[in-house]
Amino acid sequence: MEHHRPNFRHHLGNALTTARIRYIAAVLIGLLITTGNARAAGLWVANENSSTLAEFQGNIKKPHRQIKDSADLGGPSTIAFDSGGNLWVTNFNGNSIFEYTQAQLRKLKKHVPTPAITISQDTGGNLSGPEGIVFDASGNMWVGAEFGPVIVEYTPDQFAASGNPTPHIILNSVGGFSSPSHLRFDTAGNLWVVDEGVFPNGNGGAGEVFKYTHAQITGLSAGTNNVNPVFGISINAFDHLETIAFDGGGNLWVADEDASLVYKFSAGDLGGVGLDQDLTPAVVLSATARGGSCNMTIDAPYGLAFDNGGNLFVANAGSGGCSGSLAQFSPGKIGSTGSPKPQVFGTAGLVHPNALTFGPTVP
């Protein structure tokens, strides 16, 4: 324009056994949903230009179900599921966040749902241009607000009913973000943030991926926090970044929409300190040509996700006569730099697709 969540507001110290069990369970659930499995979970994508949300089960050739809610959705961007299996989506153009319950999802073939809960922009204007959305282990909701430009966190009490609450936590860097959008938590509880690239990064490119450590996140207090990340990737080749994803080995993958490239950064390079790190990508994926109106396999890549088998799914926003596509790449095709041929390629039910999210299978 996307889980491994620890408790973000309490010092760990000598945690109770119950708390430890809850944390481990949340991490395991997060791993299932984040990496997902196309056969055991639904792959969801928000269609920015058609006010629809599409779910794919088993394959990406045709949606299994869709939410078509033109009365409410305006520029939907990212989908996330809470611990109860309810679907939440950021509504970019409307500066809002919607919830559709699991019960509503089961009835999609017969009913056009109205959001069960709507979180609207607060009086301070922090929820402006919401894109990325994730939940932590305590059920708190974290959102990247591109035009805020801040990262905001809401407690479960704040989104239990419709309203326009002031976020519990408002996070910014000391110098200020340019356009913070998509968010991910890694297995250690570090928060990774995509700053899309309105302003040049420190190495002449556009966009950066930041990391806040688990310790930094647990140390945040209620209200506004101006805290610099400890680490940032900002290579000269970056053009306009969108989403990120981690594979099973902890490697970081980055979608560059304007460059039509997907980058992989090795897990061993992600533990450093310092912003504007000029890392060398381990893999760079580019497009290969194919027939039809969607004639490029990587075409303005926006969403990224991995399933349990290590397959990479790419949501292409599309260009020219192509209104969007989904590509699935097998692990053997993405191990080195090149222009791999996708194992599966689909275009049905897609109109400028945004972020990808694996969620619980809904019958």
XYZ file of C-alpha atoms in Angstrom:
363
model
C 0.000 0.000 0.000
C 0.842 -10.273 7.820
C 3.014 -16.412 14.973
C 4.830 -17.055 17.948
C 3.649 -14.456 20.411
C 5.037 -13.844 23.889
C 3.476 -11.760 26.640
C 4.305 -8.159 25.768
C 3.624 -6.208 28.907
C 4.870 -8.338 31.761
C 8.423 -9.096 32.827
C 9.090 -12.796 32.513
C 11.064 -13.283 35.735
C 10.062 -16.467 37.494
C 7.020 -17.281 35.386
C 4.401 -19.613 36.744
C 4.151 -23.055 35.212
C 0.708 -22.207 33.843
C 2.049 -19.125 32.092
C 4.873 -21.147 30.568
C 2.443 -23.732 29.236
C 0.268 -20.999 27.724
C 3.299 -19.413 26.104
C 4.531 -22.680 24.561
C 1.034 -23.471 23.312
C 0.733 -20.040 21.752
C 4.065 -20.451 19.999
C 3.037 -23.815 18.564
C -0.301 -22.439 17.380
C 1.491 -19.477 15.883
C 3.862 -21.755 13.994
C 0.921 -23.656 12.523
C -0.924 -20.537 11.448
C 2.095 -18.575 10.216
C 3.776 -21.340 8.253
C 0.457 -23.048 7.709
C -0.397 -26.016 5.574
C -2.427 -25.553 2.423
C -4.104 -28.917 2.984
C -4.791 -28.489 6.699
C -5.526 -24.773 6.878
C -7.072 -22.089 4.747
C -4.862 -19.641 2.888
C -6.547 -16.230 3.065
C -5.882 -13.096 1.056
C -7.469 -9.650 1.066
C -8.304 -8.174 -2.343
C -7.569 -4.473 -2.061
C -9.447 -3.384 -5.188
C -12.568 -5.540 -4.951
C -13.609 -5.358 -1.277
C -13.443 -9.146 -0.972
C -11.545 -11.638 1.155
C -10.771 -14.998 -0.431
C -9.879 -18.326 1.164
C -8.114 -21.141 -0.692
C -8.176 -24.714 0.610
C -6.077 -27.503 -0.830
C -5.052 -25.576 -3.937
C -4.783 -22.016 -5.197
C -6.639 -22.432 -8.465
C -10.029 -21.340 -7.160
C -11.259 -19.814 -3.880
C -13.074 -22.144 -1.511
C -15.076 -19.238 -0.056
C -15.166 -15.453 -0.175
C -16.360 -12.601 1.984
C -18.000 -10.072 -0.314
C -18.822 -7.024 1.778
C -18.687 -3.934 -0.417
C -20.770 -2.022 2.119
C -17.953 -2.114 4.670
C -14.640 -3.159 3.120
C -12.633 -0.426 1.416
C -9.048 -1.342 0.618
C -8.727 -4.469 2.806
C -5.075 -5.287 3.376
C -4.164 -7.961 5.921
C -6.013 -10.771 7.687
C -5.207 -12.260 11.093
C -7.010 -14.779 13.293
C -7.425 -14.515 17.044
C -7.220 -17.515 19.381
C -10.944 -18.156 18.908
C -10.611 -18.527 15.142
C -12.311 -15.204 14.408
C -11.083 -13.286 11.376
C -9.809 -9.712 11.684
C -8.898 -7.563 8.685
C -7.326 -4.129 8.381
C -9.384 -1.754 6.252
C -6.813 0.622 4.765
C -9.054 3.206 3.103
C -11.498 3.354 6.002
C -8.895 3.642 8.795
C -10.585 0.755 10.566
C -10.334 -2.895 11.559
C -13.178 -5.416 11.184
C -13.966 -8.721 12.855
C -15.916 -11.530 11.183
C -16.657 -14.343 13.598
C -16.056 -18.008 12.898
C -19.815 -18.521 12.950
C -20.170 -15.916 10.191
C -17.460 -17.622 8.141
C -19.379 -20.897 8.211
C -22.408 -19.205 6.642
C -20.700 -17.303 3.833
C -22.368 -19.304 1.077
C -25.796 -18.188 2.285
C -25.202 -14.783 3.855
C -23.239 -11.595 3.197
C -21.844 -10.774 6.633
C -21.663 -7.454 8.406
C -18.606 -7.022 10.664
C -19.341 -8.193 14.191
C -16.937 -5.589 15.587
C -15.512 -2.423 14.059
C -12.478 -0.643 15.518
C -12.375 2.880 14.106
C -9.690 5.535 14.076
C -9.031 7.123 17.462
C -9.244 10.846 18.088
C -5.451 11.097 17.947
C -5.414 9.797 14.352
C -3.054 6.924 15.123
C -5.000 4.246 13.215
C -4.395 5.905 9.852
C -3.817 3.646 6.865
C -3.761 0.338 8.802
C -2.045 -2.536 7.021
C -0.252 -5.251 8.986
C -2.032 -6.999 11.865
C -0.852 -9.727 14.270
C -1.844 -11.075 17.688
C 0.537 -11.862 20.549
C 0.323 -14.725 23.057
C -1.784 -12.653 25.439
C -4.290 -11.869 22.702
C -3.184 -8.277 22.192
C -3.605 -6.908 18.664
C -0.670 -5.150 16.961
C -1.217 -3.056 13.817
C 1.109 -1.203 11.464
C -0.521 2.131 10.562
C 1.261 3.410 7.470
C -0.044 6.972 7.578
C 0.075 7.197 11.398
C 2.932 6.589 10.919
C 3.163 4.342 13.984
C 2.718 0.816 15.279
C -0.216 0.478 17.656
C -1.276 -2.187 20.157
C -4.786 -2.821 21.487
C -5.637 -4.990 24.494
C -8.456 -7.570 24.245
C -10.715 -5.330 26.333
C -10.261 -2.527 23.814
C -11.502 -4.588 20.865
C -14.155 -6.638 22.664
C -16.788 -4.300 21.220
C -16.984 -1.692 18.484
C -15.438 1.687 19.233
C -12.533 4.027 18.576
C -10.198 3.372 21.500
C -6.878 5.141 21.926
C -4.270 2.386 21.434
C -2.787 1.007 24.650
C 0.711 1.279 23.137
C 1.834 3.643 20.370
C 5.311 2.752 19.098
C 7.546 4.922 16.929
C 11.266 5.152 16.306
C 13.194 8.096 17.721
C 13.561 9.684 14.289
C 10.093 8.587 13.180
C 9.002 5.892 10.733
C 8.279 6.836 7.144
C 5.576 4.237 6.391
C 5.398 1.315 8.849
C 3.077 -1.346 7.543
C 3.432 -5.109 7.835
C 4.478 -6.925 11.014
C 5.765 -10.360 11.994
C 6.940 -11.999 15.197
C 9.713 -14.562 14.996
C 9.960 -17.612 17.261
C 12.032 -15.650 19.806
C 9.324 -13.025 20.182
C 11.168 -10.316 18.267
C 8.932 -7.911 16.349
C 9.856 -7.321 12.696
C 8.497 -4.246 10.963
C 8.366 -3.320 7.271
C 8.936 0.385 6.606
C 7.835 0.466 2.995
C 10.093 3.155 1.644
C 8.545 6.596 1.305
C 11.981 8.016 2.108
C 15.393 6.678 0.972
C 17.102 4.269 3.344
C 20.676 4.649 4.570
C 22.122 2.786 1.590
C 20.302 4.633 -1.183
C 17.404 2.238 -1.651
C 13.785 2.653 -0.628
C 12.459 0.749 2.348
C 13.837 -1.072 5.346
C 13.005 -4.046 7.549
C 13.460 -3.362 11.275
C 13.732 -5.648 14.294
C 12.628 -4.847 17.835
C 13.900 -7.417 20.318
C 11.658 -9.309 22.686
C 13.239 -7.378 25.562
C 12.394 -4.059 23.935
C 8.779 -5.093 23.366
C 8.283 -6.369 26.917
C 9.726 -3.100 28.195
C 7.180 -0.873 26.453
C 4.810 1.085 28.676
C 1.278 2.300 28.102
C 1.099 5.384 25.916
C 3.603 6.676 23.368
C 7.027 5.024 23.146
C 9.781 6.473 20.948
C 12.257 3.608 20.724
C 14.707 2.769 17.962
C 14.889 -0.801 16.676
C 18.187 -2.581 17.337
C 18.601 -3.892 13.789
C 17.586 -2.959 10.271
C 18.120 -4.281 6.734
C 18.310 -1.555 4.088
C 20.056 -2.547 0.886
C 20.455 -0.271 -2.114
C 18.363 -2.588 -4.309
C 15.192 -2.155 -2.237
C 12.514 -0.281 -4.201
C 9.157 -0.532 -2.396
C 8.712 -3.232 0.221
C 5.473 -4.876 1.283
C 5.289 -8.058 3.365
C 7.783 -10.414 4.987
C 7.675 -14.076 6.014
C 9.897 -16.540 7.849
C 10.482 -20.050 6.535
C 10.960 -23.093 8.767
C 14.683 -22.420 9.062
C 14.212 -18.901 10.400
C 15.273 -17.252 7.152
C 13.583 -13.942 6.340
C 11.860 -13.432 2.967
C 10.928 -9.961 1.723
C 8.537 -8.961 -1.082
C 9.587 -5.930 -3.136
C 6.475 -4.880 -5.020
C 7.952 -2.228 -7.322
C 11.067 -4.234 -8.199
C 9.055 -7.459 -8.725
C 11.608 -9.382 -6.681
C 11.536 -11.610 -3.601
C 14.600 -11.600 -1.347
C 15.817 -14.185 1.156
C 18.100 -13.184 4.029
C 19.785 -16.009 5.939
C 18.863 -16.587 9.566
C 22.526 -16.315 10.541
C 22.630 -12.714 9.320
C 19.630 -11.545 11.357
C 21.201 -11.389 14.810
C 23.332 -8.292 14.373
C 23.046 -4.820 15.813
C 22.743 -1.551 13.931
C 20.336 0.038 11.513
C 20.877 0.266 7.740
C 22.676 -3.076 7.507
C 23.734 -3.666 3.897
C 23.254 -7.424 3.897
C 23.819 -9.597 0.857
C 20.663 -11.570 0.024
C 21.119 -15.334 0.083
C 18.527 -15.723 -2.702
C 16.815 -13.337 -5.105
C 13.752 -14.615 -6.971
C 12.583 -12.933 -10.161
C 9.837 -13.584 -12.691
C 9.667 -16.051 -15.506
C 7.350 -15.453 -18.448
C 4.175 -17.415 -19.069
C 1.132 -17.155 -21.323
C -2.110 -15.304 -20.663
C -2.919 -11.852 -19.315
C -0.990 -12.623 -16.135
C 2.169 -13.367 -18.055
C 4.753 -13.003 -15.263
C 5.080 -15.464 -12.388
C 6.341 -12.784 -9.977
C 4.501 -9.574 -10.774
C 4.415 -6.822 -8.134
C 4.737 -9.366 -5.277
C 2.858 -8.314 -2.171
C 1.990 -11.258 0.085
C 4.293 -14.084 1.209
C 3.586 -17.234 3.224
C 5.105 -20.680 3.802
C 3.288 -23.941 4.484
C 4.587 -26.834 6.606
C 6.154 -28.426 3.559
C 8.354 -25.413 2.876
C 6.366 -24.305 -0.167
C 6.466 -20.548 -0.772
C 3.210 -18.806 -1.712
C 3.398 -15.396 -3.382
C 0.440 -13.050 -3.880
C 1.144 -10.859 -6.907
C -0.707 -7.542 -6.985
C -0.326 -7.637 -10.760
C 0.336 -5.047 -13.444
C -0.944 -4.150 -16.901
C -3.828 -6.428 -17.846
C -3.269 -8.737 -14.887
C -5.487 -8.035 -11.872
C -3.526 -10.348 -9.608
C -2.280 -13.905 -9.193
C -1.092 -16.516 -6.707
C 2.048 -18.579 -7.268
C 3.204 -21.612 -5.308
C 6.910 -22.509 -5.449
C 8.258 -25.829 -4.177
C 11.275 -25.825 -1.816
C 13.549 -27.204 -4.508
C 12.804 -24.239 -6.786
C 13.699 -21.472 -4.323
C 17.043 -22.666 -2.989
C 19.117 -20.397 -5.205
C 18.863 -17.129 -7.102
C 16.898 -17.349 -10.323
C 13.519 -17.225 -12.042
C 11.786 -20.410 -10.879
C 8.705 -21.888 -12.463
C 5.822 -22.161 -9.987
C 4.395 -25.532 -9.134
C 0.875 -24.040 -9.200
C -0.357 -20.708 -10.559
C -3.842 -19.254 -10.190
C -5.743 -16.056 -10.935
C -9.356 -16.810 -9.944
C -10.897 -14.652 -7.232
C -8.038 -12.145 -7.159
C -8.138 -8.371 -7.645
C -4.912 -6.719 -6.457
C -4.321 -9.257 -3.672
C -2.425 -8.060 -0.612
C -0.970 -10.001 2.320
C -1.311 -13.790 2.720
C -2.356 -15.494 5.960
C -2.828 -19.133 6.883
C -5.755 -19.578 9.250
C -7.803 -22.354 10.804
C -9.826 -24.470 8.429
C -13.492 -23.506 8.504
C -15.887 -26.297 7.406
